[in-house]
Amino acid sequence: MNYNGNIYRPPIEANTLLIPVTEGCTHNKCTFCNMYQNVPFRMWALDEFENYVAEIKSHYCRLADSIDRVYLVGADPFALSAEKLLERISLIKKYLPNVTVITMYARTDNIAHKSDEDLKRLKEAGVNDLYIGVECGLNDVLSDLNKGYSADETKEQCLRLNAVGISHCDLLMLGTAGKGRGLEAAKATAALENEIKPTKILLNTMSAFEGTTLDKDIQDGRFVPATEKEILQEEYAFLQTLELPDTYFWAIHPLDSVGVEGVLKTDKDRMLNKLGRAIETVDNRAYNRVSRRGTL
């Protein structure tokens, strides 16, 4: 496979078969992100895509029939039109006939570009568990992050997904509002999540990697990051305010100083207790999120 750039996928898709569809990101302007720097957005041609899926079938042989879930690689596979996605899904099922779930990243604006009928057809074809970069429930924060859409727009599009039965997994970031605004962000983000009802919430902590706009904003004094204690207090308040008993909560990203995960109905109190103990004992001097090497 000749793939331009690194391959990224949600941590909880570690055992899912990965199939490339796009390279780079259609937006590629978020202040905190360096994942797709210097990688132009490109959609794989249909024959290129088919050759790759055919190779999977050839490699796995009879085991290919046991594959029931695939993850489409790229920052923006959902940027493809419904027709182009359905063409590729048809090829997946041609070579991997027992696949029932096709999942991928999906930006809010790329959902908005599809009609309700498009979404219904994609659901019927097996598209589910879309990963959406919600980040925060405050519109001004999302504007500062240059996400390209607002929390209100994310709410509208997630409710459209819910209406046609497409589940979504929401990607959120602690610390996006900066110093002194963590509890405000927690309240707004929890209110948003309670309305749009994701099946999974994946939480990480915003860090300013070298070379990002966020890193420069911090150096120039335009953004003051929250302390580690503030970030933990934000996470505690957010988790405490969630009213989603069946949602799976995942916050064990390497950027998270305290790892917690579980189903809210059964594990919420345990997670809150762990975060509460960390808040009481955290040493801010042990953490430095101002500038780090690497990527998300």
JSON list of N, CA and C in Angstrom, two decimals, residues 94-156:
[
{"chain": "A", "resi": 94, "resn": "LYS", "atom": "N", "xyz": [-18.41, -7.09, -1.54]},
{"chain": "A", "resi": 94, "resn": "LYS", "atom": "CA", "xyz": [-18.10, -8.05, -2.61]},
{"chain": "A", "resi": 94, "resn": "LYS", "atom": "C", "xyz": [-16.98, -9.00, -2.17]},
{"chain": "A", "resi": 95, "resn": "TYR", "atom": "N", "xyz": [-15.95, -8.44, -1.52]},
{"chain": "A", "resi": 95, "resn": "TYR", "atom": "CA", "xyz": [-14.80, -9.24, -1.12]},
{"chain": "A", "resi": 95, "resn": "TYR", "atom": "C", "xyz": [-14.88, -9.72, 0.33]},
{"chain": "A", "resi": 96, "resn": "LEU", "atom": "N", "xyz": [-15.60, -8.97, 1.15]},
{"chain": "A", "resi": 96, "resn": "LEU", "atom": "CA", "xyz": [-15.75, -9.32, 2.58]},
{"chain": "A", "resi": 96, "resn": "LEU", "atom": "C", "xyz": [-17.25, -9.39, 2.87]},
{"chain": "A", "resi": 97, "resn": "PRO", "atom": "N", "xyz": [-17.90, -10.46, 2.48]},
{"chain": "A", "resi": 97, "resn": "PRO", "atom": "CA", "xyz": [-19.37, -10.50, 2.43]},
{"chain": "A", "resi": 97, "resn": "PRO", "atom": "C", "xyz": [-20.07, -10.42, 3.77]},
{"chain": "A", "resi": 98, "resn": "ASN", "atom": "N", "xyz": [-19.36, -10.67, 4.87]},
{"chain": "A", "resi": 98, "resn": "ASN", "atom": "CA", "xyz": [-20.03, -10.69, 6.16]},
{"chain": "A", "resi": 98, "resn": "ASN", "atom": "C", "xyz": [-19.81, -9.41, 6.97]},
{"chain": "A", "resi": 99, "resn": "VAL", "atom": "N", "xyz": [-19.27, -8.39, 6.34]},
{"chain": "A", "resi": 99, "resn": "VAL", "atom": "CA", "xyz": [-19.12, -7.10, 7.01]},
{"chain": "A", "resi": 99, "resn": "VAL", "atom": "C", "xyz": [-20.51, -6.49, 7.22]},
{"chain": "A", "resi": 100, "resn": "THR", "atom": "N", "xyz": [-20.80, -6.11, 8.45]},
{"chain": "A", "resi": 100, "resn": "THR", "atom": "CA", "xyz": [-22.10, -5.50, 8.77]},
{"chain": "A", "resi": 100, "resn": "THR", "atom": "C", "xyz": [-21.97, -4.08, 9.30]},
{"chain": "A", "resi": 101, "resn": "VAL", "atom": "N", "xyz": [-20.76, -3.68, 9.75]},
{"chain": "A", "resi": 101, "resn": "VAL", "atom": "CA", "xyz": [-20.56, -2.33, 10.29]},
{"chain": "A", "resi": 101, "resn": "VAL", "atom": "C", "xyz": [-19.38, -1.68, 9.59]},
{"chain": "A", "resi": 102, "resn": "ILE", "atom": "N", "xyz": [-19.61, -0.47, 9.06]},
{"chain": "A", "resi": 102, "resn": "ILE", "atom": "CA", "xyz": [-18.55, 0.35, 8.47]},
{"chain": "A", "resi": 102, "resn": "ILE", "atom": "C", "xyz": [-18.50, 1.64, 9.26]},
{"chain": "A", "resi": 103, "resn": "THR", "atom": "N", "xyz": [-17.35, 1.90, 9.88]},
{"chain": "A", "resi": 103, "resn": "THR", "atom": "CA", "xyz": [-17.20, 3.07, 10.74]},
{"chain": "A", "resi": 103, "resn": "THR", "atom": "C", "xyz": [-16.05, 3.94, 10.25]},
{"chain": "A", "resi": 104, "resn": "MET", "atom": "N", "xyz": [-16.04, 5.21, 10.68]},
{"chain": "A", "resi": 104, "resn": "MET", "atom": "CA", "xyz": [-15.02, 6.16, 10.19]},
{"chain": "A", "resi": 104, "resn": "MET", "atom": "C", "xyz": [-15.15, 7.48, 10.95]},
{"chain": "A", "resi": 105, "resn": "TYR", "atom": "N", "xyz": [-14.17, 8.37, 10.78]},
{"chain": "A", "resi": 105, "resn": "TYR", "atom": "CA", "xyz": [-14.32, 9.75, 11.24]},
{"chain": "A", "resi": 105, "resn": "TYR", "atom": "C", "xyz": [-15.35, 10.46, 10.37]},
{"chain": "A", "resi": 106, "resn": "ALA", "atom": "N", "xyz": [-16.07, 11.43, 10.97]},
{"chain": "A", "resi": 106, "resn": "ALA", "atom": "CA", "xyz": [-17.03, 12.23, 10.21]},
{"chain": "A", "resi": 106, "resn": "ALA", "atom": "C", "xyz": [-17.10, 13.63, 10.80]},
{"chain": "A", "resi": 107, "resn": "ARG", "atom": "N", "xyz": [-16.71, 14.61, 10.02]},
{"chain": "A", "resi": 107, "resn": "ARG", "atom": "CA", "xyz": [-16.84, 16.00, 10.47]},
{"chain": "A", "resi": 107, "resn": "ARG", "atom": "C", "xyz": [-18.31, 16.42, 10.41]},
{"chain": "A", "resi": 108, "resn": "THR", "atom": "N", "xyz": [-18.68, 17.33, 11.30]},
{"chain": "A", "resi": 108, "resn": "THR", "atom": "CA", "xyz": [-20.05, 17.85, 11.34]},
{"chain": "A", "resi": 108, "resn": "THR", "atom": "C", "xyz": [-20.48, 18.40, 9.99]},
{"chain": "A", "resi": 109, "resn": "ASP", "atom": "N", "xyz": [-19.60, 19.17, 9.32]},
{"chain": "A", "resi": 109, "resn": "ASP", "atom": "CA", "xyz": [-20.00, 19.78, 8.06]},
{"chain": "A", "resi": 109, "resn": "ASP", "atom": "C", "xyz": [-20.17, 18.73, 6.96]},
{"chain": "A", "resi": 110, "resn": "ASN", "atom": "N", "xyz": [-19.47, 17.61, 7.06]},
{"chain": "A", "resi": 110, "resn": "ASN", "atom": "CA", "xyz": [-19.64, 16.56, 6.06]},
{"chain": "A", "resi": 110, "resn": "ASN", "atom": "C", "xyz": [-20.95, 15.79, 6.25]},
{"chain": "A", "resi": 111, "resn": "ILE", "atom": "N", "xyz": [-21.44, 15.74, 7.48]},
{"chain": "A", "resi": 111, "resn": "ILE", "atom": "CA", "xyz": [-22.77, 15.17, 7.72]},
{"chain": "A", "resi": 111, "resn": "ILE", "atom": "C", "xyz": [-23.82, 16.11, 7.13]},
{"chain": "A", "resi": 112, "resn": "ALA", "atom": "N", "xyz": [-23.62, 17.42, 7.34]},
{"chain": "A", "resi": 112, "resn": "ALA", "atom": "CA", "xyz": [-24.59, 18.41, 6.88]},
{"chain": "A", "resi": 112, "resn": "ALA", "atom": "C", "xyz": [-24.75, 18.39, 5.36]},
{"chain": "A", "resi": 113, "resn": "HIS", "atom": "N", "xyz": [-23.71, 17.97, 4.64]},
{"chain": "A", "resi": 113, "resn": "HIS", "atom": "CA", "xyz": [-23.77, 17.96, 3.18]},
{"chain": "A", "resi": 113, "resn": "HIS", "atom": "C", "xyz": [-24.58, 16.79, 2.63]},
{"chain": "A", "resi": 114, "resn": "LYS", "atom": "N", "xyz": [-25.07, 15.93, 3.51]},
{"chain": "A", "resi": 114, "resn": "LYS", "atom": "CA", "xyz": [-25.83, 14.77, 3.06]},
{"chain": "A", "resi": 114, "resn": "LYS", "atom": "C", "xyz": [-27.30, 14.93, 3.45]},
{"chain": "A", "resi": 115, "resn": "SER", "atom": "N", "xyz": [-28.18, 14.53, 2.55]},
{"chain": "A", "resi": 115, "resn": "SER", "atom": "CA", "xyz": [-29.61, 14.62, 2.82]},
{"chain": "A", "resi": 115, "resn": "SER", "atom": "C", "xyz": [-30.03, 13.52, 3.80]},
{"chain": "A", "resi": 116, "resn": "ASP", "atom": "N", "xyz": [-31.23, 13.65, 4.32]},
{"chain": "A", "resi": 116, "resn": "ASP", "atom": "CA", "xyz": [-31.76, 12.60, 5.20]},
{"chain": "A", "resi": 116, "resn": "ASP", "atom": "C", "xyz": [-31.84, 11.27, 4.46]},
{"chain": "A", "resi": 117, "resn": "GLU", "atom": "N", "xyz": [-32.20, 11.32, 3.18]},
{"chain": "A", "resi": 117, "resn": "GLU", "atom": "CA", "xyz": [-32.26, 10.09, 2.39]},
{"chain": "A", "resi": 117, "resn": "GLU", "atom": "C", "xyz": [-30.87, 9.47, 2.22]},
{"chain": "A", "resi": 118, "resn": "ASP", "atom": "N", "xyz": [-29.86, 10.32, 2.03]},
{"chain": "A", "resi": 118, "resn": "ASP", "atom": "CA", "xyz": [-28.49, 9.83, 1.95]},
{"chain": "A", "resi": 118, "resn": "ASP", "atom": "C", "xyz": [-28.11, 9.09, 3.22]},
{"chain": "A", "resi": 119, "resn": "LEU", "atom": "N", "xyz": [-28.43, 9.68, 4.35]},
{"chain": "A", "resi": 119, "resn": "LEU", "atom": "CA", "xyz": [-28.08, 9.07, 5.64]},
{"chain": "A", "resi": 119, "resn": "LEU", "atom": "C", "xyz": [-28.81, 7.75, 5.83]},
{"chain": "A", "resi": 120, "resn": "LYS", "atom": "N", "xyz": [-30.05, 7.69, 5.42]},
{"chain": "A", "resi": 120, "resn": "LYS", "atom": "CA", "xyz": [-30.81, 6.44, 5.53]},
{"chain": "A", "resi": 120, "resn": "LYS", "atom": "C", "xyz": [-30.17, 5.33, 4.68]},
{"chain": "A", "resi": 121, "resn": "ARG", "atom": "N", "xyz": [-29.77, 5.68, 3.47]},
{"chain": "A", "resi": 121, "resn": "ARG", "atom": "CA", "xyz": [-29.15, 4.69, 2.59]},
{"chain": "A", "resi": 121, "resn": "ARG", "atom": "C", "xyz": [-27.82, 4.21, 3.16]},
{"chain": "A", "resi": 122, "resn": "LEU", "atom": "N", "xyz": [-27.05, 5.13, 3.74]},
{"chain": "A", "resi": 122, "resn": "LEU", "atom": "CA", "xyz": [-25.77, 4.75, 4.33]},
{"chain": "A", "resi": 122, "resn": "LEU", "atom": "C", "xyz": [-25.98, 3.85, 5.55]},
{"chain": "A", "resi": 123, "resn": "LYS", "atom": "N", "xyz": [-27.00, 4.16, 6.34]},
{"chain": "A", "resi": 123, "resn": "LYS", "atom": "CA", "xyz": [-27.33, 3.31, 7.48]},
{"chain": "A", "resi": 123, "resn": "LYS", "atom": "C", "xyz": [-27.70, 1.90, 7.01]},
{"chain": "A", "resi": 124, "resn": "GLU", "atom": "N", "xyz": [-28.53, 1.82, 5.99]},
{"chain": "A", "resi": 124, "resn": "GLU", "atom": "CA", "xyz": [-28.94, 0.52, 5.47]},
{"chain": "A", "resi": 124, "resn": "GLU", "atom": "C", "xyz": [-27.75, -0.27, 4.93]},
{"chain": "A", "resi": 125, "resn": "ALA", "atom": "N", "xyz": [-26.73, 0.44, 4.45]},
{"chain": "A", "resi": 125, "resn": "ALA", "atom": "CA", "xyz": [-25.53, -0.21, 3.90]},
{"chain": "A", "resi": 125, "resn": "ALA", "atom": "C", "xyz": [-24.55, -0.65, 4.99]},
{"chain": "A", "resi": 126, "resn": "GLY", "atom": "N", "xyz": [-24.82, -0.23, 6.24]},
{"chain": "A", "resi": 126, "resn": "GLY", "atom": "CA", "xyz": [-23.96, -0.66, 7.34]},
{"chain": "A", "resi": 126, "resn": "GLY", "atom": "C", "xyz": [-23.15, 0.42, 8.01]},
{"chain": "A", "resi": 127, "resn": "VAL", "atom": "N", "xyz": [-23.26, 1.68, 7.54]},
{"chain": "A", "resi": 127, "resn": "VAL", "atom": "CA", "xyz": [-22.52, 2.77, 8.17]},
{"chain": "A", "resi": 127, "resn": "VAL", "atom": "C", "xyz": [-23.06, 3.03, 9.56]},
{"chain": "A", "resi": 128, "resn": "ASN", "atom": "N", "xyz": [-22.17, 3.00, 10.56]},
{"chain": "A", "resi": 128, "resn": "ASN", "atom": "CA", "xyz": [-22.59, 3.18, 11.94]},
{"chain": "A", "resi": 128, "resn": "ASN", "atom": "C", "xyz": [-21.37, 3.56, 12.78]},
{"chain": "A", "resi": 129, "resn": "ASP", "atom": "N", "xyz": [-21.60, 3.99, 14.01]},
{"chain": "A", "resi": 129, "resn": "ASP", "atom": "CA", "xyz": [-20.52, 4.34, 14.93]},
{"chain": "A", "resi": 129, "resn": "ASP", "atom": "C", "xyz": [-19.59, 5.39, 14.36]},
{"chain": "A", "resi": 130, "resn": "LEU", "atom": "N", "xyz": [-20.13, 6.46, 13.81]},
{"chain": "A", "resi": 130, "resn": "LEU", "atom": "CA", "xyz": [-19.29, 7.53, 13.27]},
{"chain": "A", "resi": 130, "resn": "LEU", "atom": "C", "xyz": [-18.58, 8.26, 14.40]},
{"chain": "A", "resi": 131, "resn": "TYR", "atom": "N", "xyz": [-17.31, 8.59, 14.19]},
{"chain": "A", "resi": 131, "resn": "TYR", "atom": "CA", "xyz": [-16.52, 9.31, 15.18]},
{"chain": "A", "resi": 131, "resn": "TYR", "atom": "C", "xyz": [-16.52, 10.80, 14.83]},
{"chain": "A", "resi": 132, "resn": "ILE", "atom": "N", "xyz": [-17.05, 11.61, 15.76]},
{"chain": "A", "resi": 132, "resn": "ILE", "atom": "CA", "xyz": [-17.27, 13.03, 15.48]},
{"chain": "A", "resi": 132, "resn": "ILE", "atom": "C", "xyz": [-16.45, 13.88, 16.45]},
{"chain": "A", "resi": 133, "resn": "GLY", "atom": "N", "xyz": [-15.68, 14.82, 15.92]},
{"chain": "A", "resi": 133, "resn": "GLY", "atom": "CA", "xyz": [-14.87, 15.70, 16.75]},
{"chain": "A", "resi": 133, "resn": "GLY", "atom": "C", "xyz": [-15.69, 16.82, 17.34]},
{"chain": "A", "resi": 134, "resn": "VAL", "atom": "N", "xyz": [-16.39, 16.52, 18.42]},
{"chain": "A", "resi": 134, "resn": "VAL", "atom": "CA", "xyz": [-17.23, 17.52, 19.10]},
{"chain": "A", "resi": 134, "resn": "VAL", "atom": "C", "xyz": [-16.35, 18.52, 19.86]},
{"chain": "A", "resi": 135, "resn": "GLU", "atom": "N", "xyz": [-15.36, 18.04, 20.56]},
{"chain": "A", "resi": 135, "resn": "GLU", "atom": "CA", "xyz": [-14.35, 18.80, 21.31]},
{"chain": "A", "resi": 135, "resn": "GLU", "atom": "C", "xyz": [-14.92, 19.53, 22.52]},
{"chain": "A", "resi": 136, "resn": "CYS", "atom": "N", "xyz": [-15.88, 20.45, 22.33]},
{"chain": "A", "resi": 136, "resn": "CYS", "atom": "CA", "xyz": [-16.38, 21.29, 23.42]},
{"chain": "A", "resi": 136, "resn": "CYS", "atom": "C", "xyz": [-17.78, 21.79, 23.07]},
{"chain": "A", "resi": 137, "resn": "GLY", "atom": "N", "xyz": [-18.55, 22.13, 24.09]},
{"chain": "A", "resi": 137, "resn": "GLY", "atom": "CA", "xyz": [-19.91, 22.61, 23.87]},
{"chain": "A", "resi": 137, "resn": "GLY", "atom": "C", "xyz": [-20.04, 24.11, 23.81]},
{"chain": "A", "resi": 138, "resn": "LEU", "atom": "N", "xyz": [-18.93, 24.85, 23.84]},
{"chain": "A", "resi": 138, "resn": "LEU", "atom": "CA", "xyz": [-18.96, 26.31, 23.78]},
{"chain": "A", "resi": 138, "resn": "LEU", "atom": "C", "xyz": [-18.62, 26.79, 22.38]},
{"chain": "A", "resi": 139, "resn": "ASN", "atom": "N", "xyz": [-19.52, 27.57, 21.79]},
{"chain": "A", "resi": 139, "resn": "ASN", "atom": "CA", "xyz": [-19.31, 28.01, 20.42]},
{"chain": "A", "resi": 139, "resn": "ASN", "atom": "C", "xyz": [-18.08, 28.90, 20.26]},
{"chain": "A", "resi": 140, "resn": "ASP", "atom": "N", "xyz": [-17.84, 29.79, 21.21]},
{"chain": "A", "resi": 140, "resn": "ASP", "atom": "CA", "xyz": [-16.69, 30.69, 21.07]},
{"chain": "A", "resi": 140, "resn": "ASP", "atom": "C", "xyz": [-15.38, 29.93, 21.16]},
{"chain": "A", "resi": 141, "resn": "VAL", "atom": "N", "xyz": [-15.35, 28.86, 21.96]},
{"chain": "A", "resi": 141, "resn": "VAL", "atom": "CA", "xyz": [-14.15, 28.04, 22.06]},
{"chain": "A", "resi": 141, "resn": "VAL", "atom": "C", "xyz": [-13.89, 27.32, 20.74]},
{"chain": "A", "resi": 142, "resn": "LEU", "atom": "N", "xyz": [-14.94, 26.76, 20.13]},
{"chain": "A", "resi": 142, "resn": "LEU", "atom": "CA", "xyz": [-14.78, 26.07, 18.86]},
{"chain": "A", "resi": 142, "resn": "LEU", "atom": "C", "xyz": [-14.32, 27.04, 17.77]},
{"chain": "A", "resi": 143, "resn": "SER", "atom": "N", "xyz": [-14.80, 28.28, 17.84]},
{"chain": "A", "resi": 143, "resn": "SER", "atom": "CA", "xyz": [-14.34, 29.29, 16.89]},
{"chain": "A", "resi": 143, "resn": "SER", "atom": "C", "xyz": [-12.86, 29.58, 17.08]},
{"chain": "A", "resi": 144, "resn": "ASP", "atom": "N", "xyz": [-12.43, 29.70, 18.33]},
{"chain": "A", "resi": 144, "resn": "ASP", "atom": "CA", "xyz": [-11.01, 29.94, 18.62]},
{"chain": "A", "resi": 144, "resn": "ASP", "atom": "C", "xyz": [-10.14, 28.76, 18.19]},
{"chain": "A", "resi": 145, "resn": "LEU", "atom": "N", "xyz": [-10.68, 27.55, 18.30]},
{"chain": "A", "resi": 145, "resn": "LEU", "atom": "CA", "xyz": [-9.96, 26.36, 17.86]},
{"chain": "A", "resi": 145, "resn": "LEU", "atom": "C", "xyz": [-9.96, 26.21, 16.34]},
{"chain": "A", "resi": 146, "resn": "ASN", "atom": "N", "xyz": [-10.77, 27.04, 15.67]},
{"chain": "A", "resi": 146, "resn": "ASN", "atom": "CA", "xyz": [-10.90, 26.99, 14.21]},
{"chain": "A", "resi": 146, "resn": "ASN", "atom": "C", "xyz": [-11.38, 25.62, 13.73]},
{"chain": "A", "resi": 147, "resn": "LYS", "atom": "N", "xyz": [-12.41, 25.10, 14.42]},
{"chain": "A", "resi": 147, "resn": "LYS", "atom": "CA", "xyz": [-12.94, 23.79, 14.05]},
{"chain": "A", "resi": 147, "resn": "LYS", "atom": "C", "xyz": [-13.69, 23.81, 12.72]},
{"chain": "A", "resi": 148, "resn": "GLY", "atom": "N", "xyz": [-14.25, 24.96, 12.37]},
{"chain": "A", "resi": 148, "resn": "GLY", "atom": "CA", "xyz": [-14.98, 25.03, 11.12]},
{"chain": "A", "resi": 148, "resn": "GLY", "atom": "C", "xyz": [-16.47, 24.78, 11.28]},
{"chain": "A", "resi": 149, "resn": "TYR", "atom": "N", "xyz": [-16.92, 24.55, 12.51]},
{"chain": "A", "resi": 149, "resn": "TYR", "atom": "CA", "xyz": [-18.35, 24.42, 12.80]},
{"chain": "A", "resi": 149, "resn": "TYR", "atom": "C", "xyz": [-18.58, 24.69, 14.27]},
{"chain": "A", "resi": 150, "resn": "SER", "atom": "N", "xyz": [-19.83, 24.92, 14.62]},
{"chain": "A", "resi": 150, "resn": "SER", "atom": "CA", "xyz": [-20.19, 25.28, 15.99]},
{"chain": "A", "resi": 150, "resn": "SER", "atom": "C", "xyz": [-20.79, 24.09, 16.73]},
{"chain": "A", "resi": 151, "resn": "ALA", "atom": "N", "xyz": [-20.93, 24.25, 18.04]},
{"chain": "A", "resi": 151, "resn": "ALA", "atom": "CA", "xyz": [-21.61, 23.22, 18.84]},
{"chain": "A", "resi": 151, "resn": "ALA", "atom": "C", "xyz": [-23.06, 23.09, 18.43]},
{"chain": "A", "resi": 152, "resn": "ASP", "atom": "N", "xyz": [-23.69, 24.20, 18.07]},
{"chain": "A", "resi": 152, "resn": "ASP", "atom": "CA", "xyz": [-25.08, 24.17, 17.63]},
{"chain": "A", "resi": 152, "resn": "ASP", "atom": "C", "xyz": [-25.22, 23.35, 16.35]},
{"chain": "A", "resi": 153, "resn": "GLU", "atom": "N", "xyz": [-24.27, 23.52, 15.45]},
{"chain": "A", "resi": 153, "resn": "GLU", "atom": "CA", "xyz": [-24.31, 22.75, 14.20]},
{"chain": "A", "resi": 153, "resn": "GLU", "atom": "C", "xyz": [-24.07, 21.26, 14.46]},
{"chain": "A", "resi": 154, "resn": "THR", "atom": "N", "xyz": [-23.16, 20.96, 15.38]},
{"chain": "A", "resi": 154, "resn": "THR", "atom": "CA", "xyz": [-22.93, 19.56, 15.75]},
{"chain": "A", "resi": 154, "resn": "THR", "atom": "C", "xyz": [-24.19, 18.95, 16.34]},
{"chain": "A", "resi": 155, "resn": "LYS", "atom": "N", "xyz": [-24.86, 19.70, 17.20]},
{"chain": "A", "resi": 155, "resn": "LYS", "atom": "CA", "xyz": [-26.12, 19.21, 17.77]},
{"chain": "A", "resi": 155, "resn": "LYS", "atom": "C", "xyz": [-27.13, 18.88, 16.68]},
{"chain": "A", "resi": 156, "resn": "GLU", "atom": "N", "xyz": [-27.29, 19.78, 15.73]},
{"chain": "A", "resi": 156, "resn": "GLU", "atom": "CA", "xyz": [-28.27, 19.57, 14.65]},
{"chain": "A", "resi": 156, "resn": "GLU", "atom": "C", "xyz": [-27.94, 18.31, 13.85]}
]
